[in-house]
Short mmCIF file of C-alpha atoms in Angstrom, two decimals:
data_model
loop_
_atom_site.label_atom_id
_atom_site.label_comp_id
_atom_site.label_asym_id
_atom_site.label_seq_id
_atom_site.Cartn_x
_atom_site.Cartn_y
_atom_site.Cartn_z
CA MET K 1 -74.94 -35.07 -73.60
CA ALA K 2 -71.53 -36.59 -74.36
CA LYS K 3 -70.04 -35.87 -77.75
CA LYS K 4 -69.99 -38.66 -80.27
CA LYS K 5 -66.56 -39.51 -81.62
CA SER K 6 -67.54 -38.00 -84.98
CA ASP K 7 -68.51 -34.75 -83.19
CA ALA K 8 -65.24 -34.41 -81.29
CA SER K 9 -62.92 -31.57 -82.20
CA PRO K 10 -60.20 -32.61 -84.68
CA HIS K 11 -56.82 -33.28 -83.13
CA ILE K 12 -54.23 -30.51 -83.48
CA SER K 13 -50.69 -31.82 -83.96
CA VAL K 14 -47.83 -29.96 -82.31
CA VAL K 15 -44.77 -32.21 -82.50
CA ASN K 16 -42.97 -31.83 -85.85
CA LYS K 17 -40.14 -33.78 -87.50
CA LYS K 18 -37.40 -31.64 -86.00
CA SER K 19 -38.79 -31.82 -82.48
CA LEU K 20 -39.44 -35.56 -82.78
CA SER K 21 -35.81 -36.08 -83.79
CA PHE K 22 -34.72 -34.23 -80.65
CA PHE K 23 -37.18 -36.23 -78.52
CA GLU K 24 -35.74 -39.54 -79.72
CA LYS K 25 -32.17 -38.41 -79.09
CA TYR K 26 -33.13 -37.04 -75.69
CA ILE K 27 -34.86 -40.25 -74.60
CA ASN K 28 -32.00 -42.47 -75.77
CA ASN K 29 -29.42 -40.46 -73.84
CA PRO K 30 -28.92 -41.83 -70.31
CA SER K 31 -29.59 -39.33 -67.50
CA PRO K 32 -29.69 -41.27 -64.23
CA THR K 33 -30.51 -39.48 -61.00
CA GLY K 34 -27.46 -37.53 -59.88
CA PHE K 35 -25.83 -37.87 -63.32
CA GLU K 36 -28.21 -35.85 -65.52
CA TRP K 37 -25.79 -33.39 -67.12
CA LYS K 38 -25.45 -34.93 -70.62
CA GLY K 39 -29.22 -34.90 -71.03
CA GLN K 40 -29.37 -31.36 -69.70
CA GLU K 41 -26.85 -30.26 -72.32
CA LEU K 42 -29.02 -31.76 -75.06
CA TRP K 43 -32.11 -30.08 -73.62
CA LEU K 44 -30.46 -26.67 -73.37
CA ASP K 45 -29.10 -26.90 -76.92
CA TYR K 46 -32.65 -27.53 -78.15
CA ILE K 47 -34.38 -24.83 -76.13
CA LYS K 48 -31.82 -22.00 -76.45
CA PRO K 49 -33.29 -20.56 -79.71
CA TYR K 50 -36.63 -20.08 -77.96
CA ILE K 51 -35.51 -18.35 -74.72
CA ASP K 52 -33.80 -15.13 -73.63
CA ASP K 53 -31.48 -16.52 -70.96
CA HIS K 54 -30.65 -19.68 -69.03
CA TYR K 55 -28.66 -21.02 -66.12
CA VAL K 56 -27.82 -24.33 -64.48
CA ASP K 57 -27.59 -24.76 -60.71
CA ASN K 58 -24.97 -26.66 -58.69
CA TYR K 59 -26.73 -30.02 -59.00
CA GLY K 60 -27.67 -29.73 -62.67
CA THR K 61 -31.21 -28.35 -62.80
CA ALA K 62 -31.49 -26.37 -66.05
CA VAL K 63 -33.62 -23.25 -66.34
CA GLY K 64 -34.57 -21.44 -69.54
CA ILE K 65 -35.98 -17.95 -69.08
CA ILE K 66 -38.26 -15.74 -71.18
CA ASN K 67 -38.52 -12.11 -69.96
CA PRO K 68 -35.88 -12.48 -67.21
CA LYS K 69 -36.34 -8.89 -65.96
CA ALA K 70 -40.03 -9.30 -65.14
CA ASP K 71 -40.99 -9.19 -61.45
CA TYR K 72 -43.85 -11.71 -61.66
CA LYS K 73 -42.47 -15.21 -62.23
CA VAL K 74 -44.27 -18.25 -63.64
CA VAL K 75 -42.63 -21.68 -63.69
CA ILE K 76 -43.41 -24.58 -66.00
CA GLU K 77 -41.51 -27.62 -64.83
CA ALA K 78 -40.63 -31.25 -65.47
CA HIS K 79 -37.89 -33.51 -64.16
CA ALA K 80 -34.92 -34.79 -66.12
CA ASP K 81 -33.68 -37.83 -64.19
CA GLU K 82 -34.34 -41.49 -64.86
CA ILE K 83 -34.30 -44.44 -62.49
CA SER K 84 -31.14 -46.55 -62.53
CA TRP K 85 -28.88 -48.77 -60.42
CA PHE K 86 -25.62 -48.40 -58.53
CA VAL K 87 -22.80 -50.95 -58.34
CA ASN K 88 -22.84 -51.99 -54.69
CA TYR K 89 -20.69 -55.13 -54.37
CA ILE K 90 -18.28 -56.98 -56.67
CA THR K 91 -17.72 -60.67 -55.89
CA ASN K 92 -14.37 -62.45 -56.14
CA ASP K 93 -15.85 -64.31 -59.14
CA GLY K 94 -16.45 -61.02 -61.00
CA LEU K 95 -20.22 -60.75 -60.56
CA ILE K 96 -21.81 -57.44 -59.55
CA TYR K 97 -24.64 -56.84 -57.08
CA VAL K 98 -26.60 -53.61 -57.20
CA ILE K 99 -28.77 -51.19 -55.24
CA ARG K 100 -31.46 -48.86 -56.55
CA ASN K 101 -30.94 -45.29 -57.67
CA GLY K 102 -34.59 -44.21 -57.62
CA GLY K 103 -37.50 -46.62 -57.90
CA SER K 104 -35.97 -49.27 -60.17
CA ASP K 105 -38.03 -52.45 -60.45
CA HIS K 106 -36.06 -55.59 -59.51
CA GLN K 107 -38.69 -57.83 -61.11
CA ILE K 108 -37.95 -56.66 -64.66
CA ALA K 109 -34.16 -56.86 -64.31
CA PRO K 110 -33.34 -60.53 -65.17
CA SER K 111 -32.03 -60.90 -68.77
CA LYS K 112 -31.89 -57.14 -69.35
CA ARG K 113 -28.86 -55.60 -71.09
CA VAL K 114 -27.30 -52.63 -69.31
CA ASN K 115 -24.64 -49.95 -69.61
CA ILE K 116 -22.29 -49.47 -66.68
CA HIS K 117 -21.02 -45.89 -66.76
CA THR K 118 -17.35 -45.53 -65.79
CA ASP K 119 -14.63 -42.91 -66.14
CA LYS K 120 -13.22 -45.06 -68.96
CA GLY K 121 -16.53 -45.13 -70.81
CA VAL K 122 -19.51 -47.47 -71.00
CA VAL K 123 -19.06 -51.13 -70.08
CA LYS K 124 -21.70 -53.55 -71.34
CA ALA K 125 -23.24 -56.10 -68.98
CA VAL K 126 -26.38 -58.20 -68.49
CA PHE K 127 -28.56 -59.05 -65.55
CA GLY K 128 -28.04 -62.81 -65.37
CA TRP K 129 -30.67 -65.32 -64.27
CA PRO K 130 -30.64 -69.13 -63.88
CA ALA K 131 -32.12 -71.06 -66.81
CA ILE K 132 -35.63 -72.44 -66.40
CA HIS K 133 -34.22 -75.98 -66.68
CA THR K 134 -32.23 -75.47 -63.47
CA ARG K 135 -35.15 -74.08 -61.50
CA LEU K 136 -37.18 -77.31 -61.48
CA GLY K 137 -37.07 -79.84 -58.69
CA GLY K 138 -40.06 -79.46 -56.45
CA GLU K 139 -38.90 -76.37 -54.59
CA LYS K 140 -40.77 -73.08 -54.75
CA GLU K 141 -39.25 -70.91 -57.45
CA GLU K 142 -37.22 -67.98 -56.19
CA ALA K 143 -38.50 -64.62 -57.48
CA PRO K 144 -36.16 -61.77 -58.44
CA THR K 145 -35.21 -59.63 -55.44
CA LEU K 146 -32.51 -57.10 -54.65
CA LYS K 147 -30.67 -59.92 -52.86
CA ASN K 148 -30.39 -62.23 -55.87
CA ILE K 149 -30.26 -60.14 -59.06
CA PHE K 150 -26.74 -59.61 -60.32
CA LEU K 151 -24.78 -58.28 -63.28
CA ASP K 152 -22.39 -60.28 -65.44
CA CYS K 153 -19.96 -58.23 -67.54
CA GLY K 154 -18.02 -61.24 -68.84
CA CYS K 155 -15.32 -61.16 -66.19
CA THR K 156 -14.15 -64.03 -63.97
CA SER K 157 -12.56 -62.07 -61.13
CA LYS K 158 -13.00 -58.89 -59.12
CA ASP K 159 -9.65 -57.63 -60.38
CA GLU K 160 -10.75 -58.04 -64.00
CA VAL K 161 -13.95 -56.09 -63.29
CA GLU K 162 -12.00 -53.27 -61.68
CA GLN K 163 -9.56 -53.14 -64.61
CA LEU K 164 -12.56 -52.20 -66.79
CA GLY K 165 -13.01 -49.11 -64.62
CA ILE K 166 -15.98 -50.49 -62.66
CA HIS K 167 -16.10 -49.62 -58.96
CA VAL K 168 -18.70 -49.35 -56.21
CA GLY K 169 -20.84 -46.30 -57.03
CA CYS K 170 -20.76 -46.62 -60.81
CA VAL K 171 -24.24 -45.95 -62.16
CA ILE K 172 -26.07 -48.41 -64.42
CA THR K 173 -28.79 -47.78 -67.02
CA TYR K 174 -30.76 -50.06 -69.33
CA GLU K 175 -29.90 -50.20 -73.04
CA ASP K 176 -33.48 -50.00 -74.36
CA GLU K 177 -34.20 -47.15 -76.77
CA PHE K 178 -37.03 -45.09 -78.26
CA MET K 179 -39.51 -46.46 -80.79
CA ILE K 180 -42.96 -45.66 -82.15
CA LEU K 181 -45.57 -48.39 -81.79
CA ASN K 182 -48.44 -48.70 -84.28
CA ASN K 183 -47.93 -45.04 -85.26
CA ARG K 184 -49.79 -44.25 -82.03
CA TYR K 185 -47.50 -44.60 -79.04
CA TYR K 186 -44.04 -43.37 -78.17
CA VAL K 187 -42.25 -46.19 -76.33
CA GLY K 188 -38.99 -46.23 -74.40
CA ARG K 189 -37.24 -46.01 -71.06
CA ALA K 190 -37.25 -42.75 -69.13
CA LEU K 191 -40.41 -41.31 -70.68
CA ASP K 192 -40.92 -40.71 -66.96
CA ASN K 193 -40.20 -37.88 -67.15
CA ARG K 194 -38.06 -36.74 -70.03
CA ALA K 195 -41.32 -36.62 -71.95
CA GLY K 196 -42.12 -33.74 -69.59
CA GLY K 197 -38.84 -31.99 -70.36
CA PHE K 198 -39.60 -32.38 -74.04
CA MET K 199 -43.12 -30.97 -73.66
CA ILE K 200 -42.09 -27.83 -71.76
CA ALA K 201 -39.40 -27.21 -74.39
CA GLU K 202 -42.10 -27.46 -77.05
CA VAL K 203 -44.15 -24.86 -75.16
CA ALA K 204 -41.18 -22.52 -75.43
CA ARG K 205 -40.98 -23.27 -79.16
CA LEU K 206 -44.67 -22.46 -79.68
CA LEU K 207 -44.37 -19.18 -77.78
CA LYS K 208 -41.43 -18.15 -79.96
CA GLU K 209 -42.94 -19.26 -83.27
CA ASN K 210 -46.28 -17.60 -82.48
CA LYS K 211 -44.49 -14.41 -81.35
CA VAL K 212 -46.30 -14.40 -78.01
CA LYS K 213 -45.29 -11.58 -75.66
CA LEU K 214 -45.89 -12.81 -72.14
CA PRO K 215 -46.63 -10.19 -69.44
CA PHE K 216 -44.48 -12.06 -66.90
CA GLY K 217 -41.20 -13.90 -66.65
CA LEU K 218 -41.45 -17.54 -67.69
CA TYR K 219 -39.02 -19.99 -66.09
CA ILE K 220 -38.85 -23.28 -67.98
CA VAL K 221 -37.38 -25.68 -65.44
CA ASN K 222 -35.94 -29.12 -66.11
CA ALA K 223 -35.19 -30.34 -62.59
CA VAL K 224 -32.88 -33.09 -61.39
CA GLN K 225 -33.31 -35.72 -58.66
CA GLU K 226 -37.10 -36.04 -58.61
CA GLU K 227 -36.92 -39.81 -58.42
CA ILE K 228 -35.29 -39.77 -54.99
CA GLY K 229 -37.51 -37.20 -53.28
CA LEU K 230 -38.20 -34.10 -55.41
CA ARG K 231 -34.80 -32.73 -54.46
CA GLY K 232 -33.96 -30.73 -57.59
CA ALA K 233 -37.31 -28.95 -57.52
CA GLU K 234 -36.86 -28.22 -53.82
CA MET K 235 -33.54 -26.51 -54.50
CA ILE K 236 -34.57 -24.53 -57.58
CA ALA K 237 -37.88 -23.34 -56.10
CA HIS K 238 -35.94 -21.47 -53.43
CA LYS K 239 -33.63 -19.94 -56.03
CA ILE K 240 -36.35 -18.75 -58.45
CA LYS K 241 -38.98 -17.80 -55.84
CA PRO K 242 -41.82 -18.09 -58.37
CA ASN K 243 -45.31 -16.66 -58.03
CA VAL K 244 -46.94 -19.57 -59.88
CA ALA K 245 -45.83 -23.09 -60.83
CA ILE K 246 -47.32 -25.49 -63.38
CA VAL K 247 -45.70 -28.91 -63.18
CA THR K 248 -45.97 -31.76 -65.67
CA ASP K 249 -45.16 -35.40 -64.94
CA VAL K 250 -46.54 -38.80 -65.87
CA THR K 251 -49.36 -40.73 -64.23
CA HIS K 252 -50.64 -44.29 -64.59
CA ASP K 253 -52.82 -45.45 -67.46
CA THR K 254 -55.08 -47.83 -65.53
CA GLN K 255 -56.56 -49.78 -68.44
CA THR K 256 -54.07 -52.66 -68.49
CA PRO K 257 -54.34 -55.86 -66.39
CA MET K 258 -53.51 -56.02 -62.67
CA ILE K 259 -54.36 -52.36 -61.95
CA ASN K 260 -57.29 -51.61 -59.66
CA LYS K 261 -59.33 -48.64 -60.86
CA ILE K 262 -60.98 -48.35 -57.44
CA THR K 263 -57.65 -47.36 -55.91
CA GLN K 264 -55.76 -45.99 -58.93
CA GLY K 265 -58.56 -44.15 -60.78
CA ASP K 266 -59.90 -44.58 -64.31
CA LEU K 267 -57.34 -43.02 -66.65
CA ALA K 268 -56.40 -43.90 -70.21
CA CYS K 269 -53.75 -43.07 -72.77
CA GLY K 270 -55.26 -41.20 -75.70
CA LYS K 271 -57.96 -39.42 -73.70
CA GLY K 272 -55.99 -36.30 -72.92
CA PRO K 273 -53.95 -34.64 -70.17
CA VAL K 274 -54.82 -35.41 -66.55
CA VAL K 275 -55.67 -32.56 -64.18
CA SER K 276 -55.04 -33.40 -60.52
CA TYR K 277 -56.86 -32.65 -57.30
CA ALA K 278 -54.71 -32.76 -54.16
CA PRO K 279 -53.93 -30.55 -51.14
CA ALA K 280 -50.81 -29.19 -52.89
CA VAL K 281 -52.83 -28.23 -55.97
CA GLN K 282 -54.10 -24.64 -55.71
CA ASN K 283 -57.74 -24.76 -56.76
CA ASN K 284 -57.96 -21.34 -58.41
CA LEU K 285 -54.94 -22.15 -60.57
CA ASN K 286 -56.43 -25.56 -61.30
CA LYS K 287 -59.64 -23.90 -62.44
CA LEU K 288 -57.61 -21.72 -64.80
CA LEU K 289 -56.14 -24.87 -66.37
CA ILE K 290 -59.57 -26.46 -66.78
CA ASP K 291 -61.05 -23.29 -68.27
CA ALA K 292 -58.13 -23.12 -70.71
CA ALA K 293 -58.70 -26.73 -71.77
CA GLN K 294 -62.42 -26.16 -72.29
CA LYS K 295 -61.94 -22.95 -74.28
CA ALA K 296 -59.35 -24.59 -76.56
CA ASN K 297 -61.33 -27.85 -76.91
CA ILE K 298 -58.50 -29.87 -75.38
CA PRO K 299 -59.73 -33.20 -73.97
CA PHE K 300 -58.71 -33.81 -70.37
CA GLN K 301 -59.14 -36.28 -67.52
CA ARG K 302 -59.27 -35.85 -63.75
CA GLN K 303 -57.33 -37.54 -60.96
CA ALA K 304 -57.38 -37.27 -57.17
CA SER K 305 -54.28 -37.78 -55.02
CA SER K 306 -54.38 -38.57 -51.33
CA ARG K 307 -52.15 -36.28 -49.23
CA SER K 308 -49.38 -35.67 -51.82
CA THR K 309 -49.12 -35.85 -55.60
CA GLY K 310 -45.74 -37.58 -55.42
CA THR K 311 -44.43 -35.10 -58.00
CA ASP K 312 -42.42 -31.88 -58.02
CA THR K 313 -45.75 -30.07 -57.58
CA ASP K 314 -45.42 -30.70 -53.85
CA ALA K 315 -41.92 -29.22 -53.69
CA PHE K 316 -43.00 -25.99 -55.41
CA ALA K 317 -46.31 -25.67 -53.54
CA TYR K 318 -44.70 -25.83 -50.10
CA SER K 319 -41.72 -23.60 -50.87
CA ASN K 320 -41.28 -19.87 -50.23
CA ASP K 321 -44.26 -19.51 -47.88
CA GLY K 322 -46.50 -21.26 -50.41
CA VAL K 323 -46.56 -21.03 -54.23
CA PRO K 324 -49.84 -21.57 -56.14
CA SER K 325 -49.07 -24.79 -57.99
CA ALA K 326 -50.89 -27.24 -60.25
CA LEU K 327 -50.15 -30.51 -61.99
CA ILE K 328 -50.81 -31.57 -65.57
CA SER K 329 -50.04 -35.28 -65.98
CA LEU K 330 -49.37 -37.39 -69.04
CA PRO K 331 -50.99 -40.86 -68.95
CA LEU K 332 -48.36 -43.59 -69.25
CA ARG K 333 -48.38 -47.37 -69.38
CA TYR K 334 -45.80 -49.61 -67.68
CA MET K 335 -44.14 -46.96 -65.49
CA HIS K 336 -40.56 -47.66 -64.33
CA THR K 337 -40.03 -50.31 -66.98
CA THR K 338 -38.01 -50.08 -70.20
CA VAL K 339 -41.18 -50.06 -72.33
CA GLU K 340 -43.02 -47.05 -70.96
CA MET K 341 -45.76 -46.00 -73.41
CA ILE K 342 -47.39 -42.62 -74.02
CA HIS K 343 -49.94 -41.65 -76.65
CA LYS K 344 -48.80 -39.22 -79.34
CA GLU K 345 -52.01 -37.18 -79.12
CA ASP K 346 -51.67 -36.83 -75.34
CA VAL K 347 -48.19 -35.37 -75.81
CA ASP K 348 -49.57 -32.77 -78.24
CA ASN K 349 -52.43 -31.96 -75.89
CA VAL K 350 -50.30 -31.55 -72.76
CA ILE K 351 -48.14 -29.09 -74.72
CA ARG K 352 -51.24 -27.24 -75.88
CA LEU K 353 -52.78 -27.14 -72.41
CA ILE K 354 -49.67 -25.65 -70.81
CA TYR K 355 -49.40 -23.14 -73.67
CA GLU K 356 -53.08 -22.09 -73.47
CA SER K 357 -52.88 -21.85 -69.68
CA LEU K 358 -49.94 -19.45 -69.90
CA LEU K 359 -51.95 -17.23 -72.24
CA ASN K 360 -54.58 -16.91 -69.51
CA ILE K 361 -52.27 -15.90 -66.65
CA LYS K 362 -52.00 -12.18 -65.97
CA ALA K 363 -48.98 -10.38 -64.54
CA GLY K 364 -49.47 -9.96 -60.80
CA GLN K 365 -52.43 -12.38 -60.74
CA ASP K 366 -53.55 -13.11 -57.19
CA PHE K 367 -54.71 -16.72 -56.77
CA ARG K 368 -55.67 -16.46 -53.08
CA TYR K 369 -59.08 -17.81 -52.06
CA ILE K 370 -59.80 -14.92 -49.68
CA LYS K 371 -58.54 -11.43 -50.55
#
């Protein structure tokens, strides 16, 4: 029999004022794919009190380590990069055309304010769009596409644009920043997946504050370049050579309009972490996660993925002759927009689920199906 709401276990808060302050600063900092280092510096500064050692690889993936001398290695991982744009073409009239850096959505671009990142500093610009008055006249309206969206930085010539320090290859991010909506949701750009980086850092904090002595080495990995093919995870998996990997990323809340539950599943913000089923997900490790959730009274949801999860889970699972890997997802509304939304309680519960799962992993644990 399903529990009534009044019978449900009371929610346990994890995020405190200090960690929330870091989260806001971390979300507001731009960390586009391939240019993540400023965000990684913030993340390392926050996590350093809770770890024994750390390093950063050639492309910027940051790794915090607890028990670095241990032979058995467990990874908890998220990715640090956010979708963005590249300057691709500057017209003689001083307008700028762009290409994607990751899965940026061209349909949300018109009228958005952006930051163009140059060696001289940030240059402000806007995605222009013709006024509604000029789009009438019997013809079918033209929708935003990569061929017609453009940036206007207030210049009237290509030379003037270039004098600002803008050149082909400059990266562009949206201005939008963090806020809390109805005291229930965290809202902002790049919650996919700097929310994950925040949550694994909070796991490290809980381990330190609760004086937990893990029987294995814990590698807290904030990987780069997930948005263009899981590349940071692919590189770091070969360097660490872990025995186990637990990855956290976002997944779609499917309760809003225009999303088909038949194809996307029935998932909701506020109902807990999402445990995935997919070929890359090792079932014995997945069962450990579910058992941990049930023992700790952490609400959770289930999701199935066809072929691949589309997350860094796949990169870890298929590395180093096969690494038992599992995915804990955070439900999110409006993915790859500037108003991504996640539920505060889900954030707490993903942190708790990763933490409780670590407490149930033994040094040298063998996750094979047939031994």
